[in-house]
Amino acid sequence: MAGRGRARRHHIFRRLCLVLLAAILYVFWGNASIETDNAVYTSDALPAAFDGLRIAQLSDLHCKEFGADNTRLYAAVERAAPDLIFLTGDLVDEYAEEPVSYARTVGAALSAIAPTYFVTGNHEWAQGNAVAEAVKTALSESGVTVLSNEFVPLEQDGQTIFIAGIDDPNGYADQLTPAELAQRLYTQYADPFWLLLAHRNNLFNGRYCRLGADLTFSGHAHGGIWRLPFTDGLLDTNLNWFPSFTSGFYHCTDEDCAGAEVFVSRGLGNSPKWALRLFNRPQLAVITLKKG
């Protein structure tokens, strides 16, 4: 009897070890593998020349490496065949030792695939103003268009849309405000179709939604870190429980700001490093613009 009891306990222990090992491997895979998600944004206002435009959005990399020298990341972006690439902040991490060289390498690789646009997130500025400026310079020198509260036109077949970008609120206080940026755009162009890159998802309602952009691209929430069933994530990067606006399309919920829409990326990295994702794989989002 004693022997059978020991054997049974040993069997249970082995099964628990296997379950624990499987759980560890699943969490590792869920943080190291890239999930490419496709979405479609449809608008009557989209100029016909841009019908079918594919945008790859990468957010919140936090200096993460997917394979040696990020080869798996670049391969995933190439397979997505984007026309444009949007980097919506926190490309580098507050605690990274070599953020500038990382930004330069990633910027060169992505801009070789498709025209690439970048806005800062809170982690660029957390490194200090000098590092944030060095990161922006490295990206510009690598072929990336850095948008610091400014907009640029994108022309095709005689038609134009605009891509605008807002620096993170931790940036300089003496530059154009988001509202001034929007006012300048509307002053110069009567009825523009424009896309807005703005890192912080939690500033869409009440602020960015009021600027008039046709579609805003944000990140920052890391998908709610742990994506539990029937929730929009368990915890956001501001340590708020059960956040919203963490993954995919959302309409503004302000009463007097109906119609404004944002796409929020779940991001790719982790910060701090111990904040592991659960049921929330790193995301490469591919948004196709459709007229209709």
CSV table of C-alpha atoms in Angstrom, one decimal:
chain,number,residue,atom,x,y,z
A,1,MET,CA,0.0,0.0,0.0
A,2,ALA,CA,2.8,2.5,1.0
A,3,GLY,CA,4.6,1.7,-2.3
A,4,ARG,CA,1.4,2.4,-4.3
A,5,GLY,CA,0.9,5.7,-2.5
A,6,ARG,CA,4.5,6.8,-3.2
A,7,ALA,CA,4.1,5.8,-6.9
A,8,ARG,CA,0.8,7.8,-7.1
A,9,ARG,CA,2.4,10.9,-5.5
A,10,HIS,CA,5.3,10.5,-7.9
A,11,HIS,CA,3.0,10.3,-10.9
A,12,ILE,CA,1.1,13.4,-9.7
A,13,PHE,CA,4.3,15.3,-9.2
A,14,ARG,CA,5.5,14.4,-12.7
A,15,ARG,CA,2.2,15.6,-14.2
A,16,LEU,CA,2.4,18.9,-12.3
A,17,CYS,CA,6.0,19.4,-13.6
A,18,LEU,CA,4.8,18.8,-17.1
A,19,VAL,CA,1.9,21.2,-16.7
A,20,LEU,CA,4.3,23.8,-15.2
A,21,LEU,CA,6.8,23.3,-18.1
A,22,ALA,CA,4.0,23.6,-20.7
A,23,ALA,CA,2.8,26.8,-19.0
A,24,ILE,CA,6.3,28.3,-19.0
A,25,LEU,CA,6.9,27.4,-22.7
A,26,TYR,CA,3.5,28.9,-23.6
A,27,VAL,CA,4.2,32.2,-21.8
A,28,PHE,CA,7.7,32.3,-23.5
A,29,TRP,CA,6.1,31.6,-26.9
A,30,GLY,CA,3.4,34.2,-26.2
A,31,ASN,CA,6.0,36.9,-25.6
A,32,ALA,CA,8.5,36.0,-28.3
A,33,SER,CA,6.3,35.2,-31.3
A,34,ILE,CA,4.8,37.9,-33.5
A,35,GLU,CA,1.1,37.9,-34.5
A,36,THR,CA,0.2,39.7,-37.6
A,37,ASP,CA,-3.4,41.0,-37.4
A,38,ASN,CA,-5.2,42.5,-40.5
A,39,ALA,CA,-7.9,45.1,-40.2
A,40,VAL,CA,-9.8,47.4,-42.6
A,41,TYR,CA,-10.7,51.0,-42.2
A,42,THR,CA,-13.5,52.2,-44.5
A,43,SER,CA,-14.3,55.8,-45.2
A,44,ASP,CA,-16.3,57.7,-47.8
A,45,ALA,CA,-13.9,60.6,-47.4
A,46,LEU,CA,-10.8,58.6,-48.5
A,47,PRO,CA,-9.5,59.8,-51.9
A,48,ALA,CA,-9.9,57.1,-54.4
A,49,ALA,CA,-6.2,57.0,-55.2
A,50,PHE,CA,-5.5,55.7,-51.7
A,51,ASP,CA,-8.1,52.9,-51.8
A,52,GLY,CA,-6.3,49.8,-50.7
A,53,LEU,CA,-3.4,51.5,-49.0
A,54,ARG,CA,-1.7,49.1,-46.5
A,55,ILE,CA,-0.3,50.5,-43.3
A,56,ALA,CA,1.9,48.4,-40.9
A,57,GLN,CA,1.7,49.8,-37.4
A,58,LEU,CA,4.5,48.9,-34.9
A,59,SER,CA,4.3,50.2,-31.4
A,60,ASP,CA,6.0,49.9,-28.0
A,61,LEU,CA,9.0,47.8,-29.1
A,62,HIS,CA,10.9,48.9,-26.0
A,63,CYS,CA,14.2,47.9,-27.7
A,64,LYS,CA,13.0,44.3,-28.0
A,65,GLU,CA,14.7,41.9,-30.4
A,66,PHE,CA,12.8,39.2,-32.3
A,67,GLY,CA,15.6,37.0,-33.4
A,68,ALA,CA,19.2,38.0,-34.0
A,69,ASP,CA,19.2,41.7,-35.0
A,70,ASN,CA,15.4,41.6,-35.2
A,71,THR,CA,15.4,39.5,-38.3
A,72,ARG,CA,12.0,37.8,-37.5
A,73,LEU,CA,10.4,41.2,-37.0
A,74,TYR,CA,11.7,42.6,-40.4
A,75,ALA,CA,10.6,39.3,-42.1
A,76,ALA,CA,7.1,39.7,-40.7
A,77,VAL,CA,6.9,43.3,-41.9
A,78,GLU,CA,8.1,42.3,-45.4
A,79,ARG,CA,5.5,39.5,-45.6
A,80,ALA,CA,2.8,42.1,-44.7
A,81,ALA,CA,3.8,44.0,-47.8
A,82,PRO,CA,2.9,47.5,-46.4
A,83,ASP,CA,2.8,50.7,-48.4
A,84,LEU,CA,3.6,52.7,-45.3
A,85,ILE,CA,5.0,51.9,-41.8
A,86,PHE,CA,3.9,53.8,-38.7
A,87,LEU,CA,6.0,53.7,-35.5
A,88,THR,CA,3.7,55.0,-32.8
A,89,GLY,CA,6.1,55.6,-29.9
A,90,ASP,CA,8.2,53.8,-27.3
A,91,LEU,CA,10.5,52.4,-29.9
A,92,VAL,CA,13.2,52.5,-27.2
A,93,ASP,CA,12.9,51.8,-23.5
A,94,GLU,CA,13.6,54.1,-20.5
A,95,TYR,CA,16.2,51.6,-19.2
A,96,ALA,CA,17.9,50.7,-22.5
A,97,GLU,CA,21.7,51.1,-22.6
A,98,GLU,CA,22.0,51.9,-26.3
A,99,PRO,CA,18.7,53.4,-27.4
A,100,VAL,CA,20.2,55.5,-30.2
A,101,SER,CA,22.0,52.7,-32.0
A,102,TYR,CA,18.8,50.5,-31.6
A,103,ALA,CA,16.7,53.3,-33.2
A,104,ARG,CA,19.2,53.8,-36.0
A,105,THR,CA,19.3,50.1,-36.9
A,106,VAL,CA,15.5,49.6,-36.7
A,107,GLY,CA,14.8,52.8,-38.7
A,108,ALA,CA,17.2,51.8,-41.5
A,109,ALA,CA,15.7,48.3,-41.8
A,110,LEU,CA,12.1,49.4,-41.8
A,111,SER,CA,12.5,52.4,-44.1
A,112,ALA,CA,14.2,50.0,-46.6
A,113,ILE,CA,10.9,48.1,-46.7
A,114,ALA,CA,8.5,51.0,-47.0
A,115,PRO,CA,8.3,54.7,-46.2
A,116,THR,CA,8.3,54.9,-42.4
A,117,TYR,CA,6.9,57.5,-40.0
A,118,PHE,CA,7.6,57.9,-36.3
A,119,VAL,CA,6.3,59.8,-33.3
A,120,THR,CA,7.7,59.7,-29.8
A,121,GLY,CA,6.3,57.9,-26.8
A,122,ASN,CA,6.8,58.5,-23.1
A,123,HIS,CA,9.8,56.2,-23.0
A,124,GLU,CA,11.8,58.3,-25.5
A,125,TRP,CA,11.5,61.3,-23.3
A,126,ALA,CA,12.1,59.3,-20.1
A,127,GLN,CA,15.7,58.8,-21.3
A,128,GLY,CA,16.1,62.6,-21.2
A,129,ASN,CA,15.7,65.4,-23.8
A,130,ALA,CA,19.2,64.8,-25.2
A,131,VAL,CA,18.6,61.1,-25.8
A,132,ALA,CA,15.1,61.8,-27.3
A,133,GLU,CA,16.6,64.2,-29.7
A,134,ALA,CA,19.4,61.8,-30.6
A,135,VAL,CA,16.9,59.1,-31.2
A,136,LYS,CA,14.9,61.3,-33.6
A,137,THR,CA,18.1,62.4,-35.4
A,138,ALA,CA,19.2,58.7,-35.8
A,139,LEU,CA,15.8,57.8,-37.2
A,140,SER,CA,15.8,60.8,-39.6
A,141,GLU,CA,19.3,59.9,-40.8
A,142,SER,CA,18.1,56.3,-41.3
A,143,GLY,CA,15.4,57.5,-43.7
A,144,VAL,CA,12.4,57.7,-41.3
A,145,THR,CA,10.1,60.7,-41.3
A,146,VAL,CA,10.0,62.0,-37.7
A,147,LEU,CA,6.8,63.9,-36.9
A,148,SER,CA,7.1,66.3,-34.0
A,149,ASN,CA,3.7,68.1,-33.9
A,150,GLU,CA,3.7,68.5,-37.7
A,151,PHE,CA,2.1,67.1,-40.8
A,152,VAL,CA,3.3,66.0,-44.3
A,153,PRO,CA,1.4,65.4,-47.5
A,154,LEU,CA,1.3,62.0,-49.3
A,155,GLU,CA,0.4,62.4,-52.9
A,156,GLN,CA,-0.7,59.7,-55.4
A,157,ASP,CA,-2.3,60.1,-58.8
A,158,GLY,CA,-3.0,63.7,-58.3
A,159,GLN,CA,-4.7,63.2,-54.9
A,160,THR,CA,-3.4,64.0,-51.4
A,161,ILE,CA,-3.8,62.8,-47.9
A,162,PHE,CA,-1.9,64.0,-44.9
A,163,ILE,CA,0.0,62.2,-42.2
A,164,ALA,CA,0.4,64.1,-38.9
A,165,GLY,CA,2.2,63.2,-35.7
A,166,ILE,CA,2.1,64.4,-32.1
A,167,ASP,CA,5.0,64.4,-29.8
A,168,ASP,CA,4.3,62.7,-26.5
A,169,PRO,CA,3.2,65.1,-23.8
A,170,ASN,CA,6.5,64.6,-22.1
A,171,GLY,CA,8.1,66.5,-25.0
A,172,TYR,CA,8.8,70.2,-25.2
A,173,ALA,CA,6.1,72.6,-24.0
A,174,ASP,CA,7.0,75.4,-26.4
A,175,GLN,CA,6.2,73.6,-29.7
A,176,LEU,CA,2.9,73.6,-31.5
A,177,THR,CA,0.1,72.1,-29.5
A,178,PRO,CA,-2.0,69.3,-31.1
A,179,ALA,CA,-4.9,71.8,-31.5
A,180,GLU,CA,-2.6,74.3,-33.2
A,181,LEU,CA,-1.3,71.6,-35.5
A,182,ALA,CA,-4.9,70.7,-36.5
A,183,GLN,CA,-5.8,74.4,-37.0
A,184,ARG,CA,-2.8,74.9,-39.2
A,185,LEU,CA,-3.7,71.9,-41.3
A,186,TYR,CA,-7.3,73.1,-41.8
A,187,THR,CA,-6.2,76.6,-42.5
A,188,GLN,CA,-3.9,75.5,-45.3
A,189,TYR,CA,-6.3,72.8,-46.7
A,190,ALA,CA,-10.0,73.1,-46.8
A,191,ASP,CA,-11.2,69.5,-46.3
A,192,PRO,CA,-8.2,67.2,-45.8
A,193,PHE,CA,-8.3,63.5,-45.2
A,194,TRP,CA,-5.7,62.9,-42.6
A,195,LEU,CA,-4.2,60.3,-40.4
A,196,LEU,CA,-2.8,61.1,-36.9
A,197,LEU,CA,0.0,59.3,-35.1
A,198,ALA,CA,-0.3,59.8,-31.3
A,199,HIS,CA,1.2,57.4,-28.8
A,200,ARG,CA,-1.1,57.6,-25.8
A,201,ASN,CA,-4.3,55.7,-26.2
A,202,ASN,CA,-5.7,57.1,-23.0
A,203,LEU,CA,-5.5,60.7,-24.4
A,204,PHE,CA,-7.8,59.9,-27.4
A,205,ASN,CA,-11.1,60.5,-25.6
A,206,GLY,CA,-11.3,64.2,-24.5
A,207,ARG,CA,-8.3,65.3,-26.5
A,208,TYR,CA,-7.0,63.7,-29.7
A,209,CYS,CA,-10.6,62.8,-30.8
A,210,ARG,CA,-11.4,66.5,-31.0
A,211,LEU,CA,-8.7,67.3,-33.6
A,212,GLY,CA,-10.7,66.1,-36.6
A,213,ALA,CA,-8.4,63.4,-37.9
A,214,ASP,CA,-10.1,60.7,-39.9
A,215,LEU,CA,-8.2,57.9,-38.1
A,216,THR,CA,-5.8,58.1,-35.2
A,217,PHE,CA,-3.1,55.5,-34.6
A,218,SER,CA,-2.1,54.9,-30.9
A,219,GLY,CA,-0.3,52.4,-28.7
A,220,HIS,CA,0.9,52.7,-25.1
A,221,ALA,CA,-1.6,50.2,-23.4
A,222,HIS,CA,0.3,47.0,-24.4
A,223,GLY,CA,-3.1,45.4,-25.0
A,224,GLY,CA,-3.9,45.5,-21.3
A,225,ILE,CA,-0.9,43.2,-20.7
A,226,TRP,CA,-3.0,40.2,-19.7
A,227,ARG,CA,-6.0,39.8,-22.0
A,228,LEU,CA,-8.5,37.8,-20.1
A,229,PRO,CA,-11.8,36.6,-21.5
A,230,PHE,CA,-14.6,39.2,-21.7
A,231,THR,CA,-12.2,42.0,-20.9
A,232,ASP,CA,-10.2,44.6,-22.8
A,233,GLY,CA,-7.1,43.6,-20.8
A,234,LEU,CA,-6.5,43.3,-17.1
A,235,LEU,CA,-4.1,46.1,-16.4
A,236,ASP,CA,-2.8,49.0,-18.5
A,237,THR,CA,0.6,50.7,-18.4
A,238,ASN,CA,-0.7,53.3,-15.9
A,239,LEU,CA,-1.6,50.4,-13.5
A,240,ASN,CA,-5.4,51.0,-14.1
A,241,TRP,CA,-7.5,47.8,-13.8
A,242,PHE,CA,-9.7,46.7,-16.6
A,243,PRO,CA,-8.8,49.4,-19.1
A,244,SER,CA,-10.5,50.1,-22.4
A,245,PHE,CA,-9.1,51.3,-25.8
A,246,THR,CA,-6.3,48.7,-25.7
A,247,SER,CA,-6.6,46.7,-29.0
A,248,GLY,CA,-8.2,47.5,-32.3
A,249,PHE,CA,-10.7,50.1,-33.5
A,250,TYR,CA,-12.7,52.3,-31.1
A,251,HIS,CA,-15.1,55.2,-31.6
A,252,CYS,CA,-14.8,58.2,-29.3
A,253,THR,CA,-17.3,58.0,-26.5
A,254,ASP,CA,-17.4,61.7,-25.7
A,255,GLU,CA,-21.0,62.9,-26.0
A,256,ASP,CA,-20.1,65.9,-28.3
A,257,CYS,CA,-17.4,64.2,-30.3
A,258,ALA,CA,-19.2,61.5,-32.2
A,259,GLY,CA,-17.5,59.7,-35.1
A,260,ALA,CA,-13.8,60.1,-34.2
A,261,GLU,CA,-12.0,56.8,-34.5
A,262,VAL,CA,-8.8,55.3,-33.2
A,263,PHE,CA,-6.9,52.1,-33.9
A,264,VAL,CA,-4.9,51.0,-30.9
A,265,SER,CA,-1.9,48.6,-31.3
A,266,ARG,CA,-1.2,46.0,-28.6
A,267,GLY,CA,2.5,46.7,-29.2
A,268,LEU,CA,5.4,44.3,-29.4
A,269,GLY,CA,7.6,44.7,-26.3
A,270,ASN,CA,7.5,44.6,-22.5
A,271,SER,CA,8.3,47.3,-20.0
A,272,PRO,CA,9.4,46.6,-17.4
A,273,LYS,CA,10.8,43.3,-18.6
A,274,TRP,CA,9.0,41.3,-16.0
A,275,ALA,CA,5.6,42.6,-17.2
A,276,LEU,CA,5.0,39.5,-19.3
A,277,ARG,CA,2.1,39.3,-21.7
A,278,LEU,CA,-0.6,36.6,-21.3
A,279,PHE,CA,-3.0,35.7,-24.1
A,280,ASN,CA,-1.6,38.8,-25.7
A,281,ARG,CA,1.0,38.1,-28.3
A,282,PRO,CA,3.2,40.9,-29.7
A,283,GLN,CA,1.3,42.5,-32.5
A,284,LEU,CA,2.1,43.6,-36.0
A,285,ALA,CA,-1.0,45.4,-37.1
A,286,VAL,CA,-1.8,45.9,-40.8
A,287,ILE,CA,-4.6,48.3,-41.5
A,288,THR,CA,-5.9,48.6,-45.1
A,289,LEU,CA,-7.7,51.8,-46.1
A,290,LYS,CA,-10.8,51.3,-48.1
A,291,LYS,CA,-13.1,53.8,-49.8
A,292,GLY,CA,-16.8,53.1,-49.4
